[in-house]
PDB file of C-alpha atoms in Angstrom:
ATOM      1  CA  MET A 162      -0.002  -0.001  -0.002  1.00 69.00           C
ATOM      2  CA  THR A 163       2.883   2.313   0.802  1.00 70.00           C
ATOM      3  CA  SER A 164       4.395   1.813  -2.623  1.00 72.00           C
ATOM      4  CA  LEU A 165       1.086   2.805  -4.196  1.00 75.00           C
ATOM      5  CA  ALA A 166       1.050   5.938  -2.018  1.00 76.00           C
ATOM      6  CA  LYS A 167       4.525   6.795  -3.287  1.00 73.00           C
ATOM      7  CA  SER A 168       3.558   6.403  -6.921  1.00 76.00           C
ATOM      8  CA  LEU A 169       0.613   8.798  -6.697  1.00 81.00           C
ATOM      9  CA  PRO A 170       1.111  12.553  -6.852  1.00 82.00           C
ATOM     10  CA  GLY A 171       0.890  14.620  -3.681  1.00 80.00           C
ATOM     11  CA  ALA A 172       2.397  14.452  -0.226  1.00 82.00           C
ATOM     12  CA  MET A 173       3.255  10.791   0.291  1.00 82.00           C
ATOM     13  CA  ILE A 174       2.245  10.718   3.932  1.00 84.00           C
ATOM     14  CA  CYS A 175      -1.233  12.100   3.158  1.00 86.00           C
ATOM     15  CA  ASN A 176      -1.709   9.412   0.519  1.00 86.00           C
ATOM     16  CA  VAL A 177      -0.704   6.740   3.017  1.00 87.00           C
ATOM     17  CA  ALA A 178      -3.160   8.199   5.543  1.00 88.00           C
ATOM     18  CA  MET A 179      -5.885   8.210   2.904  1.00 88.00           C
ATOM     19  CA  LEU A 180      -5.331   4.599   1.828  1.00 86.00           C
ATOM     20  CA  TYR A 181      -5.191   3.166   5.348  1.00 88.00           C
ATOM     21  CA  GLY A 182      -8.039   5.360   6.543  1.00 89.00           C
ATOM     22  CA  TYR A 183     -10.188   4.290   3.615  1.00 87.00           C
ATOM     23  CA  ARG A 184      -9.516   0.634   4.307  1.00 86.00           C
ATOM     24  CA  ALA A 185     -10.347   1.014   8.003  1.00 88.00           C
ATOM     25  CA  GLY A 186     -13.325   3.371   7.847  1.00 87.00           C
ATOM     26  CA  GLY A 187     -14.342   4.184   4.288  1.00 86.00           C
ATOM     27  CA  LEU A 188     -14.311   7.681   2.834  1.00 87.00           C
ATOM     28  CA  LEU A 189     -14.877   9.407   6.169  1.00 91.00           C
ATOM     29  CA  GLY A 190     -12.084   7.371   7.726  1.00 91.00           C
ATOM     30  CA  GLY A 191      -9.721   8.437   4.967  1.00 89.00           C
ATOM     31  CA  LEU A 192     -10.684  12.069   5.275  1.00 90.00           C
ATOM     32  CA  LEU A 193     -10.217  12.049   9.044  1.00 92.00           C
ATOM     33  CA  CYS A 194      -6.829  10.364   8.744  1.00 92.00           C
ATOM     34  CA  VAL A 195      -5.614  12.977   6.266  1.00 90.00           C
ATOM     35  CA  LEU A 196      -6.828  15.789   8.520  1.00 91.00           C
ATOM     36  CA  GLY A 197      -5.305  14.137  11.586  1.00 91.00           C
ATOM     37  CA  MET A 198      -2.033  13.863   9.733  1.00 89.00           C
ATOM     38  CA  SER A 199      -2.040  17.486   8.570  1.00 90.00           C
ATOM     39  CA  VAL A 200      -3.404  19.585  11.410  1.00 91.00           C
ATOM     40  CA  PRO A 201      -0.634  19.071  14.020  1.00 91.00           C
ATOM     41  CA  PRO A 202       2.215  20.051  11.672  1.00 90.00           C
ATOM     42  CA  MET A 203       0.132  22.981  10.472  1.00 92.00           C
ATOM     43  CA  VAL A 204      -0.364  24.275  14.025  1.00 92.00           C
ATOM     44  CA  ILE A 205       3.346  23.834  14.786  1.00 91.00           C
ATOM     45  CA  LEU A 206       4.366  25.659  11.627  1.00 91.00           C
ATOM     46  CA  ILE A 207       1.902  28.497  12.243  1.00 92.00           C
ATOM     47  CA  LEU A 208       3.483  29.036  15.670  1.00 92.00           C
ATOM     48  CA  ILE A 209       6.982  28.834  14.216  1.00 89.00           C
ATOM     49  CA  SER A 210       6.230  31.305  11.485  1.00 89.00           C
ATOM     50  CA  PHE A 211       4.923  33.807  14.042  1.00 89.00           C
ATOM     51  CA  CYS A 212       8.243  33.447  15.886  1.00 89.00           C
ATOM     52  CA  TYR A 213      10.080  33.656  12.575  1.00 86.00           C
ATOM     53  CA  SER A 214       8.478  36.988  11.685  1.00 84.00           C
ATOM     54  CA  ALA A 215       9.059  38.347  15.202  1.00 87.00           C
ATOM     55  CA  PHE A 216      12.673  37.277  15.686  1.00 85.00           C
ATOM     56  CA  ARG A 217      14.143  36.970  12.186  1.00 82.00           C
ATOM     57  CA  ASN A 218      16.008  40.251  12.541  1.00 84.00           C
ATOM     58  CA  ASN A 219      17.475  39.491  15.956  1.00 87.00           C
ATOM     59  CA  HIS A 220      21.282  39.232  15.787  1.00 87.00           C
ATOM     60  CA  TRP A 221      21.459  35.754  17.362  1.00 89.00           C
ATOM     61  CA  VAL A 222      18.518  34.341  15.453  1.00 87.00           C
ATOM     62  CA  MET A 223      20.061  35.570  12.228  1.00 87.00           C
ATOM     63  CA  ALA A 224      23.343  33.871  13.120  1.00 90.00           C
ATOM     64  CA  ALA A 225      21.562  30.611  13.918  1.00 89.00           C
ATOM     65  CA  MET A 226      19.506  30.737  10.722  1.00 87.00           C
ATOM     66  CA  GLU A 227      22.586  31.420   8.634  1.00 87.00           C
ATOM     67  CA  GLY A 228      24.188  28.286  10.052  1.00 90.00           C
ATOM     68  CA  MET A 229      21.030  26.334   9.287  1.00 88.00           C
ATOM     69  CA  GLN A 230      20.888  27.646   5.720  1.00 88.00           C
ATOM     70  CA  ALA A 231      24.411  26.369   5.180  1.00 89.00           C
ATOM     71  CA  ALA A 232      23.188  22.914   6.239  1.00 90.00           C
ATOM     72  CA  VAL A 233      20.265  22.775   3.808  1.00 89.00           C
ATOM     73  CA  ILE A 234      22.411  22.195   0.735  1.00 90.00           C
ATOM     74  CA  PRO A 235      24.362  19.198   2.095  1.00 92.00           C
ATOM     75  CA  ILE A 236      21.056  17.750   3.355  1.00 89.00           C
ATOM     76  CA  ILE A 237      19.393  18.032  -0.048  1.00 88.00           C
ATOM     77  CA  GLY A 238      22.632  16.895  -1.669  1.00 90.00           C
ATOM     78  CA  SER A 239      22.869  13.702   0.325  1.00 88.00           C
ATOM     79  CA  ALA A 240      19.195  12.988  -0.406  1.00 84.00           C
ATOM     80  CA  VAL A 241      19.831  13.549  -4.127  1.00 87.00           C
ATOM     81  CA  ILE A 242      22.559  10.921  -4.040  1.00 87.00           C
ATOM     82  CA  GLY A 243      20.065   8.511  -2.482  1.00 82.00           C
ATOM     83  CA  MET A 244      17.449   9.451  -5.085  1.00 82.00           C
ATOM     84  CA  ALA A 245      19.874   8.971  -7.968  1.00 85.00           C
ATOM     85  CA  LYS A 246      20.470   5.321  -7.047  1.00 82.00           C
ATOM     86  CA  GLY A 247      16.877   4.289  -7.702  1.00 79.00           C
ATOM     87  CA  SER A 248      15.972   6.786 -10.401  1.00 81.00           C
ATOM     88  CA  LEU A 249      18.134   5.830 -13.347  1.00 83.00           C
ATOM     89  CA  PRO A 250      17.391   2.204 -14.261  1.00 82.00           C
ATOM     90  CA  TYR A 251      17.616   2.830 -18.031  1.00 83.00           C
ATOM     91  CA  PRO A 252      20.206   4.890 -19.936  1.00 85.00           C
ATOM     92  CA  PRO A 253      17.565   7.265 -21.434  1.00 87.00           C
ATOM     93  CA  CYS A 254      16.622   8.242 -17.858  1.00 89.00           C
ATOM     94  CA  ILE A 255      19.971  10.026 -17.595  1.00 89.00           C
ATOM     95  CA  VAL A 256      19.021  12.106 -20.637  1.00 89.00           C
ATOM     96  CA  VAL A 257      15.659  12.962 -19.047  1.00 90.00           C
ATOM     97  CA  ALA A 258      17.406  14.031 -15.843  1.00 90.00           C
ATOM     98  CA  LEU A 259      19.938  16.197 -17.700  1.00 92.00           C
ATOM     99  CA  VAL A 260      17.293  17.825 -19.905  1.00 92.00           C
ATOM    100  CA  CYS A 261      15.119  18.645 -16.886  1.00 91.00           C
ATOM    101  CA  PHE A 262      18.112  19.985 -14.969  1.00 91.00           C
ATOM    102  CA  ALA A 263      19.106  22.281 -17.846  1.00 92.00           C
ATOM    103  CA  ALA A 264      15.531  23.400 -18.494  1.00 91.00           C
ATOM    104  CA  TYR A 265      14.971  24.145 -14.812  1.00 87.00           C
ATOM    105  CA  MET A 266      18.183  26.157 -14.590  1.00 87.00           C
ATOM    106  CA  PHE A 267      18.054  28.124 -17.820  1.00 89.00           C
ATOM    107  CA  LEU A 268      14.465  28.346 -19.054  1.00 85.00           C
ATOM    108  CA  PRO A 269      11.618  30.236 -17.385  1.00 81.00           C
ATOM    109  CA  ILE A 270       9.477  27.128 -17.401  1.00 82.00           C
ATOM    110  CA  ASN A 271       6.945  25.882 -14.862  1.00 81.00           C
ATOM    111  CA  PRO A 272       8.272  22.701 -13.203  1.00 82.00           C
ATOM    112  CA  ILE A 273       4.937  21.022 -13.828  1.00 83.00           C
ATOM    113  CA  PHE A 274       5.709  20.916 -17.564  1.00 85.00           C
ATOM    114  CA  LEU A 275       8.979  19.183 -16.804  1.00 87.00           C
ATOM    115  CA  VAL A 276       7.077  16.598 -14.771  1.00 86.00           C
ATOM    116  CA  LEU A 277       4.839  16.106 -17.813  1.00 88.00           C
ATOM    117  CA  ILE A 278       7.930  15.611 -19.974  1.00 89.00           C
ATOM    118  CA  GLY A 279       8.948  12.986 -17.431  1.00 88.00           C
ATOM    119  CA  VAL A 280       5.527  11.315 -17.683  1.00 87.00           C
ATOM    120  CA  VAL A 281       5.644  11.117 -21.473  1.00 90.00           C
ATOM    121  CA  SER A 282       9.225   9.893 -21.639  1.00 90.00           C
ATOM    122  CA  GLY A 283       8.510   7.360 -18.900  1.00 88.00           C
ATOM    123  CA  LEU A 284       5.637   5.916 -20.895  1.00 88.00           C
ATOM    124  CA  LEU A 285       7.836   5.778 -24.027  1.00 89.00           C
ATOM    125  CA  ILE A 286      10.774   4.162 -22.245  1.00 89.00           C
ATOM    126  CA  GLY A 287       8.439   1.669 -20.557  1.00 85.00           C
ATOM    127  CA  ALA A 288       6.717   0.722 -23.803  1.00 85.00           C
ATOM    128  CA  TYR A 289      10.027   0.353 -25.638  1.00 86.00           C
ATOM    129  CA  ASP A 290      11.485  -1.771 -22.873  1.00 82.00           C
ATOM    130  CA  GLU A 291       8.461  -4.045 -22.904  1.00 80.00           C
ATOM    131  CA  ARG A 292       8.600  -4.513 -26.665  1.00 82.00           C
ATOM    132  CA  LYS A 293      12.282  -5.373 -26.429  1.00 78.00           C
ATOM    133  CA  GLU A 294      11.541  -8.012 -23.805  1.00 74.00           C
ATOM    134  CA  VAL A 295       8.775  -9.504 -25.939  1.00 71.00           C
ATOM    135  CA  GLY A 296      11.270  -9.584 -28.829  1.00 66.00           C
ATOM    136  CA  ILE A 297      13.791 -11.526 -26.759  1.00 62.00           C
ATOM    137  CA  HIS A 298      11.102 -13.960 -25.710  1.00 60.00           C
ATOM    138  CA  GLY A 299       9.971 -14.385 -29.296  1.00 52.00           C
ATOM    139  CA  ALA A 300      13.512 -15.205 -30.435  1.00 48.00           C
ATOM    140  CA  SER A 301      14.076 -17.809 -27.768  1.00 42.00           C
TER     141      SER A 301
ATOM    142  CA  MET B  32      -7.732  36.892  -4.563  1.00 83.00           C
ATOM    143  CA  VAL B  33      -4.649  35.708  -2.733  1.00 88.00           C
ATOM    144  CA  LEU B  34      -6.339  32.770  -0.941  1.00 91.00           C
ATOM    145  CA  LEU B  35      -7.508  31.266  -4.235  1.00 92.00           C
ATOM    146  CA  ASP B  36      -4.049  31.864  -5.711  1.00 92.00           C
ATOM    147  CA  LEU B  37      -2.488  30.037  -2.783  1.00 93.00           C
ATOM    148  CA  TYR B  38      -4.918  27.155  -3.074  1.00 94.00           C
ATOM    149  CA  TRP B  39      -4.378  26.856  -6.820  1.00 93.00           C
ATOM    150  CA  SER B  40      -0.565  27.087  -6.587  1.00 92.00           C
ATOM    151  CA  PHE B  41      -0.350  24.394  -3.949  1.00 91.00           C
ATOM    152  CA  LEU B  42      -2.857  22.277  -5.835  1.00 91.00           C
ATOM    153  CA  LEU B  43      -0.495  22.367  -8.825  1.00 89.00           C
ATOM    154  CA  ILE B  44       2.439  21.638  -6.531  1.00 88.00           C
ATOM    155  CA  GLY B  45       0.549  18.662  -5.110  1.00 87.00           C
ATOM    156  CA  PHE B  46      -0.436  17.171  -8.444  1.00 86.00           C
ATOM    157  CA  GLY B  47       2.944  17.853 -10.013  1.00 82.00           C
ATOM    158  CA  SER B  48       5.100  16.194  -7.392  1.00 80.00           C
ATOM    159  CA  PHE B  49       5.590  12.797  -5.859  1.00 77.00           C
ATOM    160  CA  GLY B  50       6.383  13.400  -2.229  1.00 63.00           C
ATOM    161  CA  GLY B  51       9.379  14.594  -0.258  1.00 68.00           C
ATOM    162  CA  LEU B  52      12.148  16.442  -2.012  1.00 76.00           C
ATOM    163  CA  SER B  53      10.495  16.276  -5.416  1.00 78.00           C
ATOM    164  CA  MET B  54       8.168  18.991  -4.110  1.00 83.00           C
ATOM    165  CA  ILE B  55      10.954  21.529  -3.605  1.00 84.00           C
ATOM    166  CA  PRO B  56      11.362  22.587  -7.259  1.00 86.00           C
ATOM    167  CA  GLN B  57       7.618  23.172  -7.643  1.00 86.00           C
ATOM    168  CA  ILE B  58       7.335  24.998  -4.326  1.00 86.00           C
ATOM    169  CA  THR B  59      10.326  27.198  -5.090  1.00 86.00           C
ATOM    170  CA  GLY B  60       8.975  28.047  -8.533  1.00 85.00           C
ATOM    171  CA  GLU B  61       5.490  28.960  -7.346  1.00 87.00           C
ATOM    172  CA  VAL B  62       6.356  30.985  -4.218  1.00 88.00           C
ATOM    173  CA  LEU B  63       9.125  32.921  -5.951  1.00 87.00           C
ATOM    174  CA  SER B  64       7.073  33.757  -9.038  1.00 87.00           C
ATOM    175  CA  HIS B  65       4.190  35.024  -6.883  1.00 89.00           C
ATOM    176  CA  GLY B  66       6.575  36.957  -4.640  1.00 88.00           C
ATOM    177  CA  TRP B  67       5.273  35.201  -1.534  1.00 87.00           C
ATOM    178  CA  MET B  68       8.767  34.393  -0.318  1.00 86.00           C
ATOM    179  CA  THR B  69      12.399  35.267  -1.061  1.00 86.00           C
ATOM    180  CA  VAL B  70      15.147  32.744  -1.863  1.00 85.00           C
ATOM    181  CA  GLU B  71      16.519  33.127   1.696  1.00 84.00           C
ATOM    182  CA  GLN B  72      13.084  32.387   3.121  1.00 86.00           C
ATOM    183  CA  VAL B  73      12.811  29.275   0.951  1.00 86.00           C
ATOM    184  CA  THR B  74      16.144  28.069   2.342  1.00 87.00           C
ATOM    185  CA  ASP B  75      14.967  28.877   5.877  1.00 87.00           C
ATOM    186  CA  ILE B  76      11.729  26.997   5.446  1.00 85.00           C
ATOM    187  CA  VAL B  77      13.418  23.891   4.048  1.00 85.00           C
ATOM    188  CA  ALA B  78      15.646  23.883   7.140  1.00 85.00           C
ATOM    189  CA  ILE B  79      12.689  24.475   9.472  1.00 85.00           C
ATOM    190  CA  ALA B  80      10.598  21.848   7.709  1.00 81.00           C
ATOM    191  CA  GLU B  81      13.402  19.298   8.075  1.00 79.00           C
ATOM    192  CA  MET B  82      13.661  20.053  11.790  1.00 79.00           C
ATOM    193  CA  THR B  83       9.962  19.872  12.653  1.00 79.00           C
ATOM    194  CA  PRO B  84       7.722  16.825  12.480  1.00 76.00           C
ATOM    195  CA  GLY B  85       5.347  16.535   9.564  1.00 77.00           C
ATOM    196  CA  PRO B  86       5.798  16.259   5.831  1.00 82.00           C
ATOM    197  CA  LEU B  87       7.944  18.789   3.988  1.00 83.00           C
ATOM    198  CA  GLY B  88       5.202  19.710   1.511  1.00 85.00           C
ATOM    199  CA  LEU B  89       2.651  20.614   4.174  1.00 89.00           C
ATOM    200  CA  ASN B  90       5.211  22.490   6.246  1.00 88.00           C
ATOM    201  CA  CYS B  91       6.200  24.591   3.255  1.00 87.00           C
ATOM    202  CA  ALA B  92       2.534  25.181   2.437  1.00 90.00           C
ATOM    203  CA  THR B  93       1.827  26.456   5.944  1.00 92.00           C
ATOM    204  CA  PHE B  94       4.847  28.716   5.974  1.00 90.00           C
ATOM    205  CA  ALA B  95       4.283  30.184   2.518  1.00 89.00           C
ATOM    206  CA  GLY B  96       0.577  30.633   3.270  1.00 92.00           C
ATOM    207  CA  MET B  97       1.403  32.454   6.501  1.00 91.00           C
ATOM    208  CA  GLN B  98       3.835  34.781   4.732  1.00 88.00           C
ATOM    209  CA  ALA B  99       1.315  35.573   2.020  1.00 88.00           C
ATOM    210  CA  ALA B 100      -1.997  35.847   3.908  1.00 89.00           C
ATOM    211  CA  GLY B 101      -1.745  34.791   7.555  1.00 90.00           C
ATOM    212  CA  ILE B 102      -3.629  31.844   9.019  1.00 93.00           C
ATOM    213  CA  PRO B 103      -6.336  31.724   6.283  1.00 94.00           C
ATOM    214  CA  GLY B 104      -3.498  31.583   3.771  1.00 94.00           C
ATOM    215  CA  ALA B 105      -1.918  28.692   5.627  1.00 94.00           C
ATOM    216  CA  ILE B 106      -5.202  26.786   5.580  1.00 94.00           C
ATOM    217  CA  ALA B 107      -5.785  27.477   1.874  1.00 95.00           C
ATOM    218  CA  ALA B 108      -2.275  26.306   0.963  1.00 94.00           C
ATOM    219  CA  ASN B 109      -2.605  23.166   3.088  1.00 93.00           C
ATOM    220  CA  LEU B 110      -5.928  22.298   1.474  1.00 93.00           C
ATOM    221  CA  GLY B 111      -4.316  22.683  -1.934  1.00 93.00           C
ATOM    222  CA  THR B 112      -1.489  20.329  -1.003  1.00 90.00           C
ATOM    223  CA  MET B 113      -3.962  17.796   0.401  1.00 89.00           C
ATOM    224  CA  THR B 114      -6.276  17.836  -2.613  1.00 90.00           C
ATOM    225  CA  PRO B 115      -4.476  15.086  -4.575  1.00 86.00           C
ATOM    226  CA  SER B 116      -4.723  12.797  -1.546  1.00 82.00           C
ATOM    227  CA  LEU B 117      -8.402  13.632  -1.200  1.00 84.00           C
ATOM    228  CA  THR B 118      -9.249  13.081  -4.873  1.00 84.00           C
ATOM    229  CA  LEU B 119      -6.860  10.939  -6.904  1.00 84.00           C
ATOM    230  CA  CYS B 120      -5.879   8.838  -3.948  1.00 84.00           C
ATOM    231  CA  VAL B 121      -9.523   8.185  -3.082  1.00 83.00           C
ATOM    232  CA  LEU B 122      -9.997   6.777  -6.570  1.00 83.00           C
ATOM    233  CA  ALA B 123      -6.897   4.667  -6.071  1.00 81.00           C
ATOM    234  CA  ALA B 124      -8.249   3.428  -2.745  1.00 78.00           C
ATOM    235  CA  VAL B 125     -11.604   2.523  -4.266  1.00 79.00           C
ATOM    236  CA  PHE B 126     -10.041   0.728  -7.214  1.00 78.00           C
ATOM    237  CA  PHE B 127      -7.086  -0.571  -5.221  1.00 68.00           C
ATOM    238  CA  GLY B 128      -6.825  -3.863  -7.070  1.00 65.00           C
ATOM    239  CA  HIS B 129      -6.596  -2.163 -10.455  1.00 66.00           C
ATOM    240  CA  PHE B 130      -4.034   0.374  -9.390  1.00 64.00           C
ATOM    241  CA  LYS B 131      -1.690  -1.857  -7.438  1.00 61.00           C
ATOM    242  CA  ASN B 132       0.134  -3.417 -10.329  1.00 65.00           C
ATOM    243  CA  SER B 133      -0.773  -0.846 -12.936  1.00 74.00           C
ATOM    244  CA  ARG B 134       1.682  -0.946 -15.808  1.00 79.00           C
ATOM    245  CA  ILE B 135       0.971   2.647 -16.729  1.00 80.00           C
ATOM    246  CA  VAL B 136       1.763   3.990 -13.256  1.00 78.00           C
ATOM    247  CA  ARG B 137       4.970   1.951 -13.200  1.00 81.00           C
ATOM    248  CA  HIS B 138       6.045   3.167 -16.640  1.00 84.00           C
ATOM    249  CA  LEU B 139       5.153   6.740 -15.873  1.00 82.00           C
ATOM    250  CA  LEU B 140       7.432   6.750 -12.840  1.00 82.00           C
ATOM    251  CA  ILE B 141      10.371   5.556 -14.958  1.00 86.00           C
ATOM    252  CA  GLY B 142      10.395   9.034 -16.480  1.00 87.00           C
ATOM    253  CA  VAL B 143       9.082  11.105 -13.584  1.00 86.00           C
ATOM    254  CA  ARG B 144      11.803  10.019 -11.158  1.00 86.00           C
ATOM    255  CA  PRO B 145      14.730  11.225 -13.297  1.00 89.00           C
ATOM    256  CA  ALA B 146      12.779  14.395 -14.168  1.00 89.00           C
ATOM    257  CA  CYS B 147      12.428  15.165 -10.449  1.00 88.00           C
ATOM    258  CA  LEU B 148      16.064  14.279  -9.879  1.00 89.00           C
ATOM    259  CA  GLY B 149      17.125  16.777 -12.540  1.00 90.00           C
ATOM    260  CA  MET B 150      14.980  19.533 -11.072  1.00 88.00           C
ATOM    261  CA  VAL B 151      16.131  18.917  -7.503  1.00 88.00           C
ATOM    262  CA  LEU B 152      19.698  19.170  -8.806  1.00 90.00           C
ATOM    263  CA  GLY B 153      18.704  22.507 -10.317  1.00 89.00           C
ATOM    264  CA  VAL B 154      17.351  23.692  -6.975  1.00 86.00           C
ATOM    265  CA  LEU B 155      20.545  22.523  -5.325  1.00 88.00           C
ATOM    266  CA  VAL B 156      22.652  24.630  -7.676  1.00 88.00           C
ATOM    267  CA  SER B 157      20.537  27.769  -7.362  1.00 84.00           C
ATOM    268  CA  LEU B 158      20.311  27.490  -3.560  1.00 84.00           C
ATOM    269  CA  SER B 159      24.081  26.936  -3.394  1.00 88.00           C
ATOM    270  CA  LEU B 160      24.621  30.103  -5.389  1.00 85.00           C
ATOM    271  CA  SER B 161      22.466  32.159  -3.032  1.00 82.00           C
ATOM    272  CA  THR B 162      23.778  30.583   0.181  1.00 83.00           C
ATOM    273  CA  TYR B 163      27.489  30.223  -0.479  1.00 86.00           C
ATOM    274  CA  ILE B 164      28.053  33.237  -2.706  1.00 85.00           C
ATOM    275  CA  GLY B 165      26.720  36.522  -1.411  1.00 72.00           C
ATOM    276  CA  GLY B 166      27.345  39.958  -2.853  1.00 69.00           C
ATOM    277  CA  GLY B 167      29.825  38.621  -5.392  1.00 73.00           C
ATOM    278  CA  SER B 168      32.191  36.964  -2.920  1.00 78.00           C
ATOM    279  CA  LEU B 169      32.462  33.469  -1.457  1.00 80.00           C
ATOM    280  CA  ARG B 170      31.031  33.112   2.038  1.00 84.00           C
ATOM    281  CA  LEU B 171      33.717  30.957   3.573  1.00 84.00           C
ATOM    282  CA  PRO B 172      32.065  30.335   6.977  1.00 85.00           C
ATOM    283  CA  SER B 173      28.910  29.003   5.261  1.00 88.00           C
ATOM    284  CA  ILE B 174      30.973  26.869   2.901  1.00 89.00           C
ATOM    285  CA  THR B 175      32.919  25.436   5.854  1.00 88.00           C
ATOM    286  CA  ILE B 176      29.693  24.517   7.673  1.00 90.00           C
ATOM    287  CA  GLY B 177      28.337  22.984   4.480  1.00 90.00           C
ATOM    288  CA  ILE B 178      31.392  20.796   3.901  1.00 90.00           C
ATOM    289  CA  VAL B 179      31.528  19.598   7.522  1.00 91.00           C
ATOM    290  CA  ASP B 180      27.791  18.807   7.373  1.00 90.00           C
ATOM    291  CA  LEU B 181      28.233  16.833   4.169  1.00 89.00           C
ATOM    292  CA  VAL B 182      30.970  14.716   5.786  1.00 88.00           C
ATOM    293  CA  LEU B 183      28.803  14.167   8.895  1.00 89.00           C
ATOM    294  CA  LEU B 184      25.846  13.112   6.752  1.00 86.00           C
ATOM    295  CA  MET B 185      27.611  10.920   4.215  1.00 85.00           C
ATOM    296  CA  LYS B 186      30.526   9.434   6.130  1.00 85.00           C
ATOM    297  CA  TYR B 187      29.264   9.263   9.714  1.00 85.00           C
ATOM    298  CA  LYS B 188      25.533   8.876   8.926  1.00 86.00           C
ATOM    299  CA  VAL B 189      24.595  11.533  11.495  1.00 83.00           C
ATOM    300  CA  SER B 190      20.835  12.187  11.512  1.00 85.00           C
ATOM    301  CA  ILE B 191      19.461  15.324   9.887  1.00 84.00           C
ATOM    302  CA  PRO B 192      18.153  17.036  13.069  1.00 84.00           C
ATOM    303  CA  LYS B 193      21.544  16.556  14.734  1.00 88.00           C
ATOM    304  CA  VAL B 194      23.323  18.000  11.707  1.00 89.00           C
ATOM    305  CA  LEU B 195      20.982  20.990  11.790  1.00 89.00           C
ATOM    306  CA  LEU B 196      21.606  21.537  15.511  1.00 89.00           C
ATOM    307  CA  PHE B 197      25.337  21.350  14.916  1.00 91.00           C
ATOM    308  CA  SER B 198      25.002  23.910  12.117  1.00 91.00           C
ATOM    309  CA  VAL B 199      22.986  26.235  14.317  1.00 89.00           C
ATOM    310  CA  GLY B 200      25.805  26.037  16.873  1.00 90.00           C
ATOM    311  CA  MET B 201      28.430  26.765  14.228  1.00 90.00           C
ATOM    312  CA  GLY B 202      26.295  29.628  12.929  1.00 89.00           C
ATOM    313  CA  LEU B 203      26.044  31.152  16.408  1.00 90.00           C
ATOM    314  CA  VAL B 204      29.830  30.941  16.807  1.00 89.00           C
ATOM    315  CA  PHE B 205      30.775  32.164  13.313  1.00 86.00           C
ATOM    316  CA  PHE B 206      28.153  34.840  12.706  1.00 84.00           C
ATOM    317  CA  GLY B 207      27.030  35.634  16.265  1.00 79.00           C
ATOM    318  CA  VAL B 208      30.179  35.599  18.421  1.00 82.00           C
ATOM    319  CA  LEU B 209      32.847  36.267  15.805  1.00 82.00           C
ATOM    320  CA  GLY B 210      30.555  38.462  13.706  1.00 74.00           C
ATOM    321  CA  ILE B 211      32.000  37.365  10.361  1.00 70.00           C
TER     322      ILE B 211
END
């Protein structure tokens, strides 16, 4: 069920909540699970963002935030390395990744179009791969 | 109307991303183009979202919504992010058997994953530029913290909250005490 939640768009954890909630208590169960999953972080973040607005210009808070900002890039970077391991099963995937990287950096394009490019190329790569496998089977 | 804008933006973010980090490129694009947040704020919120419980996408939605339109904004943005779970995922739940081994979903992800990877790399580069290079010169203290963090994460497998705490400490020393 979790793998299905991952392969649907949206926040993964909300999808998981929806699927389990639906199984346990139907539509209402799913809805309640999603709300239960979302409200606590929302309250926490609302409180934090009040503090953020109030203290962002304090000397010490600024120093702490600057340290934290420096940490964000290595954190994303190490996650990217993890992502890369599972994301490039076929050689054309590397091309898709490079094209999307370049387009994101240099073109004023909405990321959602790049996701669509990914969708289309995924379907093409998948169909091609399947045909190739059928071909091998046919030969043997 | 800013609430509708927020809802719509985060709806697009929700439908266009597949959880976790893959949301960052979409979020960055939408909040920057609407002027709801600055690049520094985006970096701040990613750090804050990593440190607090709850999914990254919802945390960013709350924060961006708050910056743009206060608590109603936060609610609108959260609803937008949740919409895919409340619509598409409901369909998937109802037709669970059909979706589970769907060939189309599997094929689609073959392309979406590298697309997201490419975009997250793009975010990484543009955030690096704004964090490590400021006003045309290299910010050596930030770069030092970044390199040490990378070693802690990759070599010593230190958890993300601990790395963030360590970086806060380094930040206080470098920028607070020494005033670099």
